[in-house]
mmCIF file with all atom_site columns, C-alpha atoms in Angstrom:
data_model
loop_
_atom_site.group_PDB
_atom_site.id
_atom_site.type_symbol
_atom_site.label_atom_id
_atom_site.label_alt_id
_atom_site.label_comp_id
_atom_site.label_asym_id
_atom_site.label_entity_id
_atom_site.label_seq_id
_atom_site.pdbx_PDB_ins_code
_atom_site.Cartn_x
_atom_site.Cartn_y
_atom_site.Cartn_z
_atom_site.occupancy
_atom_site.B_iso_or_equiv
_atom_site.pdbx_formal_charge
_atom_site.auth_seq_id
_atom_site.auth_comp_id
_atom_site.auth_asym_id
_atom_site.auth_atom_id
_atom_site.pdbx_PDB_model_num
ATOM 1  C CA . MET A 1 1  ? 125.934 117.596 90.128  1.00 96.00 ? 1  MET A CA 1
ATOM 2  C CA . SER A 1 2  ? 126.613 118.883 93.894  1.00 97.00 ? 2  SER A CA 1
ATOM 3  C CA . ASN A 1 3  ? 129.454 117.872 95.654  1.00 96.00 ? 3  ASN A CA 1
ATOM 4  C CA . ALA A 1 4  ? 127.702 115.756 98.162  1.00 96.00 ? 4  ALA A CA 1
ATOM 5  C CA . ALA A 1 5  ? 125.546 114.040 95.292  1.00 95.00 ? 5  ALA A CA 1
ATOM 6  C CA . LEU A 1 6  ? 129.153 113.069 93.723  1.00 94.00 ? 6  LEU A CA 1
ATOM 7  C CA . GLU A 1 7  ? 130.284 111.704 96.702  1.00 93.00 ? 7  GLU A CA 1
ATOM 8  C CA . PHE A 1 8  ? 127.550 109.157 97.522  1.00 92.00 ? 8  PHE A CA 1
ATOM 9  C CA . ALA A 1 9  ? 127.490 108.324 93.990  1.00 89.00 ? 9  ALA A CA 1
ATOM 10 C CA . LYS A 1 10 ? 131.409 107.101 94.565  1.00 87.00 ? 10 LYS A CA 1
ATOM 11 C CA . THR A 1 11 ? 130.328 105.270 97.528  1.00 87.00 ? 11 THR A CA 1
ATOM 12 C CA . GLN A 1 12 ? 127.565 103.045 94.750  1.00 80.00 ? 12 GLN A CA 1
ATOM 13 C CA . THR A 1 13 ? 127.994 99.502  93.207  1.00 70.00 ? 13 THR A CA 1
ATOM 14 C CA . LYS A 1 14 ? 124.926 99.489  91.596  1.00 71.00 ? 14 LYS A CA 1
ATOM 15 C CA . ILE A 1 15 ? 122.902 101.742 89.023  1.00 68.00 ? 15 ILE A CA 1
ATOM 16 C CA . GLY A 1 16 ? 120.047 103.556 91.264  1.00 68.00 ? 16 GLY A CA 1
ATOM 17 C CA . SER A 1 17 ? 121.064 105.304 94.514  1.00 65.00 ? 17 SER A CA 1
ATOM 18 C CA . GLY A 1 18 ? 118.057 104.022 96.342  1.00 72.00 ? 18 GLY A CA 1
ATOM 19 C CA . GLY A 1 19 ? 116.259 107.621 96.863  1.00 80.00 ? 19 GLY A CA 1
ATOM 20 C CA . VAL A 1 20 ? 118.994 109.674 97.787  1.00 90.00 ? 20 VAL A CA 1
ATOM 21 C CA . LEU A 1 21 ? 119.780 112.120 94.478  1.00 92.00 ? 21 LEU A CA 1
ATOM 22 C CA . VAL A 1 22 ? 117.157 114.217 93.128  1.00 93.00 ? 22 VAL A CA 1
ATOM 23 C CA . HIS A 1 23 ? 117.351 115.747 90.065  1.00 93.00 ? 23 HIS A CA 1
ATOM 24 C CA . GLU A 1 24 ? 116.868 119.648 90.195  1.00 94.00 ? 24 GLU A CA 1
ATOM 25 C CA . HIS A 1 25 ? 115.854 122.455 88.263  1.00 94.00 ? 25 HIS A CA 1
ATOM 26 C CA . VAL A 1 26 ? 118.374 124.938 88.472  1.00 95.00 ? 26 VAL A CA 1
ATOM 27 C CA . THR A 1 27 ? 115.475 127.674 87.710  1.00 92.00 ? 27 THR A CA 1
ATOM 28 C CA . GLU A 1 28 ? 112.786 126.771 88.321  1.00 90.00 ? 28 GLU A CA 1
ATOM 29 C CA . ARG A 1 29 ? 109.947 125.274 85.663  1.00 92.00 ? 29 ARG A CA 1
ATOM 30 C CA . SER A 1 30 ? 106.919 126.912 86.971  1.00 92.00 ? 30 SER A CA 1
ATOM 31 C CA . LYS A 1 31 ? 109.266 129.471 85.418  1.00 93.00 ? 31 LYS A CA 1
ATOM 32 C CA . ILE A 1 32 ? 110.714 127.882 82.857  1.00 96.00 ? 32 ILE A CA 1
ATOM 33 C CA . ILE A 1 33 ? 106.983 127.341 81.581  1.00 96.00 ? 33 ILE A CA 1
ATOM 34 C CA . SER A 1 34 ? 106.084 130.577 82.415  1.00 96.00 ? 34 SER A CA 1
ATOM 35 C CA . SER A 1 35 ? 108.841 132.568 79.952  1.00 97.00 ? 35 SER A CA 1
ATOM 36 C CA . LEU A 1 36 ? 107.988 129.368 77.136  1.00 97.00 ? 36 LEU A CA 1
ATOM 37 C CA . LEU A 1 37 ? 103.821 130.151 77.837  1.00 97.00 ? 37 LEU A CA 1
ATOM 38 C CA . LYS A 1 38 ? 105.193 134.265 76.908  1.00 97.00 ? 38 LYS A CA 1
ATOM 39 C CA . ALA A 1 39 ? 107.448 133.890 73.820  1.00 97.00 ? 39 ALA A CA 1
ATOM 40 C CA . SER A 1 40 ? 107.418 134.048 70.613  1.00 96.00 ? 40 SER A CA 1
ATOM 41 C CA . PRO A 1 41 ? 107.866 130.786 67.895  1.00 96.00 ? 41 PRO A CA 1
ATOM 42 C CA . GLU A 1 42 ? 112.133 132.397 67.731  1.00 96.00 ? 42 GLU A CA 1
ATOM 43 C CA . GLU A 1 43 ? 112.449 132.697 71.465  1.00 97.00 ? 43 GLU A CA 1
ATOM 44 C CA . VAL A 1 44 ? 111.683 129.253 72.361  1.00 97.00 ? 44 VAL A CA 1
ATOM 45 C CA . ASP A 1 45 ? 115.003 127.425 70.926  1.00 97.00 ? 45 ASP A CA 1
ATOM 46 C CA . ALA A 1 46 ? 117.512 130.114 73.524  1.00 97.00 ? 46 ALA A CA 1
ATOM 47 C CA . ILE A 1 47 ? 115.035 129.370 76.641  1.00 96.00 ? 47 ILE A CA 1
ATOM 48 C CA . LEU A 1 48 ? 114.796 125.550 76.278  1.00 96.00 ? 48 LEU A CA 1
ATOM 49 C CA . ASP A 1 49 ? 118.632 125.783 75.646  1.00 95.00 ? 49 ASP A CA 1
ATOM 50 C CA . SER A 1 50 ? 119.237 127.695 79.023  1.00 94.00 ? 50 SER A CA 1
ATOM 51 C CA . VAL A 1 51 ? 117.278 124.775 81.000  1.00 95.00 ? 51 VAL A CA 1
ATOM 52 C CA . VAL A 1 52 ? 120.536 123.367 83.374  1.00 94.00 ? 52 VAL A CA 1
ATOM 53 C CA . ALA A 1 53 ? 119.770 120.471 85.821  1.00 94.00 ? 53 ALA A CA 1
ATOM 54 C CA . CYS A 1 54 ? 121.500 119.064 88.905  1.00 96.00 ? 54 CYS A CA 1
ATOM 55 C CA . VAL A 1 55 ? 121.437 116.481 90.601  1.00 95.00 ? 55 VAL A CA 1
ATOM 56 C CA . VAL A 1 56 ? 121.827 116.754 94.076  1.00 96.00 ? 56 VAL A CA 1
ATOM 57 C CA . THR A 1 57 ? 121.363 114.797 97.558  1.00 95.00 ? 57 THR A CA 1
ATOM 58 C CA . LYS A 1 58 ? 117.754 114.579 99.189  1.00 94.00 ? 58 LYS A CA 1
ATOM 59 C CA . GLU A 1 59 ? 118.247 116.594 101.917 1.00 95.00 ? 59 GLU A CA 1
ATOM 60 C CA . GLU A 1 60 ? 120.384 119.401 99.909  1.00 96.00 ? 60 GLU A CA 1
ATOM 61 C CA . HIS A 1 61 ? 116.898 119.292 97.651  1.00 94.00 ? 61 HIS A CA 1
ATOM 62 C CA . LYS A 1 62 ? 114.799 119.865 100.520 1.00 93.00 ? 62 LYS A CA 1
ATOM 63 C CA . LYS A 1 63 ? 117.025 123.088 101.585 1.00 92.00 ? 63 LYS A CA 1
ATOM 64 C CA . LEU A 1 64 ? 116.723 124.380 98.184  1.00 92.00 ? 64 LEU A CA 1
ATOM 65 C CA . ASN A 1 65 ? 112.940 124.483 98.346  1.00 87.00 ? 65 ASN A CA 1
ATOM 66 C CA . ASN A 1 66 ? 113.500 126.765 101.394 1.00 85.00 ? 66 ASN A CA 1
ATOM 67 C CA . SER A 1 67 ? 115.372 129.725 99.792  1.00 74.00 ? 67 SER A CA 1
ATOM 68 C CA . LYS A 1 68 ? 111.692 130.717 98.285  1.00 73.00 ? 68 LYS A CA 1
ATOM 69 C CA . LYS A 1 69 ? 113.904 134.473 97.468  1.00 83.00 ? 69 LYS A CA 1
ATOM 70 C CA . ALA A 1 70 ? 117.012 133.280 95.176  1.00 88.00 ? 70 ALA A CA 1
ATOM 71 C CA . HIS A 1 71 ? 116.246 131.550 91.821  1.00 90.00 ? 71 HIS A CA 1
ATOM 72 C CA . GLY A 1 72 ? 118.399 130.145 89.503  1.00 92.00 ? 72 GLY A CA 1
ATOM 73 C CA . TRP A 1 73 ? 122.331 129.543 90.624  1.00 94.00 ? 73 TRP A CA 1
ATOM 74 C CA . GLU A 1 74 ? 121.342 131.986 93.559  1.00 94.00 ? 74 GLU A CA 1
ATOM 75 C CA . ARG A 1 75 ? 119.248 129.710 95.564  1.00 93.00 ? 75 ARG A CA 1
ATOM 76 C CA . TYR A 1 76 ? 122.555 127.625 94.878  1.00 95.00 ? 76 TYR A CA 1
ATOM 77 C CA . ARG A 1 77 ? 124.585 129.650 96.487  1.00 94.00 ? 77 ARG A CA 1
ATOM 78 C CA . ALA A 1 78 ? 122.077 130.877 100.027 1.00 93.00 ? 78 ALA A CA 1
ATOM 79 C CA . ALA A 1 79 ? 121.654 127.176 100.379 1.00 93.00 ? 79 ALA A CA 1
ATOM 80 C CA . GLU A 1 80 ? 125.733 126.540 100.735 1.00 94.00 ? 80 GLU A CA 1
ATOM 81 C CA . ILE A 1 81 ? 125.224 124.201 98.332  1.00 96.00 ? 81 ILE A CA 1
ATOM 82 C CA . ARG A 1 82 ? 128.218 123.483 96.118  1.00 96.00 ? 82 ARG A CA 1
ATOM 83 C CA . VAL A 1 83 ? 128.557 122.498 92.476  1.00 97.00 ? 83 VAL A CA 1
ATOM 84 C CA . ARG A 1 84 ? 130.752 120.734 90.050  1.00 96.00 ? 84 ARG A CA 1
ATOM 85 C CA . ASP A 1 85 ? 130.862 120.663 86.521  1.00 93.00 ? 85 ASP A CA 1
ATOM 86 C CA . THR A 1 86 ? 130.544 117.213 85.542  1.00 90.00 ? 86 THR A CA 1
ATOM 87 C CA . LEU A 1 87 ? 131.155 117.900 81.180  1.00 89.00 ? 87 LEU A CA 1
ATOM 88 C CA . THR A 1 88 ? 134.575 120.333 82.097  1.00 91.00 ? 88 THR A CA 1
ATOM 89 C CA . ASP A 1 89 ? 135.278 118.127 86.205  1.00 88.00 ? 89 ASP A CA 1
ATOM 90 C CA . SER A 1 90 ? 135.518 122.101 87.342  1.00 90.00 ? 90 SER A CA 1
ATOM 91 C CA . GLN A 1 91 ? 133.618 123.183 90.519  1.00 88.00 ? 91 GLN A CA 1
ATOM 92 C CA . HIS A 1 92 ? 130.365 125.914 89.861  1.00 83.00 ? 92 HIS A CA 1
ATOM 93 C CA . ILE A 1 93 ? 129.373 127.173 92.515  1.00 85.00 ? 93 ILE A CA 1
#
């Protein structure tokens, strides 16, 4: 999750974000689909295992959509979005 999404989530007392938080694909879906269509059956699992999601705020989502030249985590760096890995509780970007 982005740091801003984590901070917002801390303020919520009920389930749901009221449309403030967005599920984002780190690698764009179009690139994932393209890779899957070109892949051999043996490569499919590795591609799917590499797919990562990140929860961001709606404002951050707009910034990511404006980063057309960058891909993957580079979009987050270009948009200056800090991300925390919630499994390890470590700063990722």
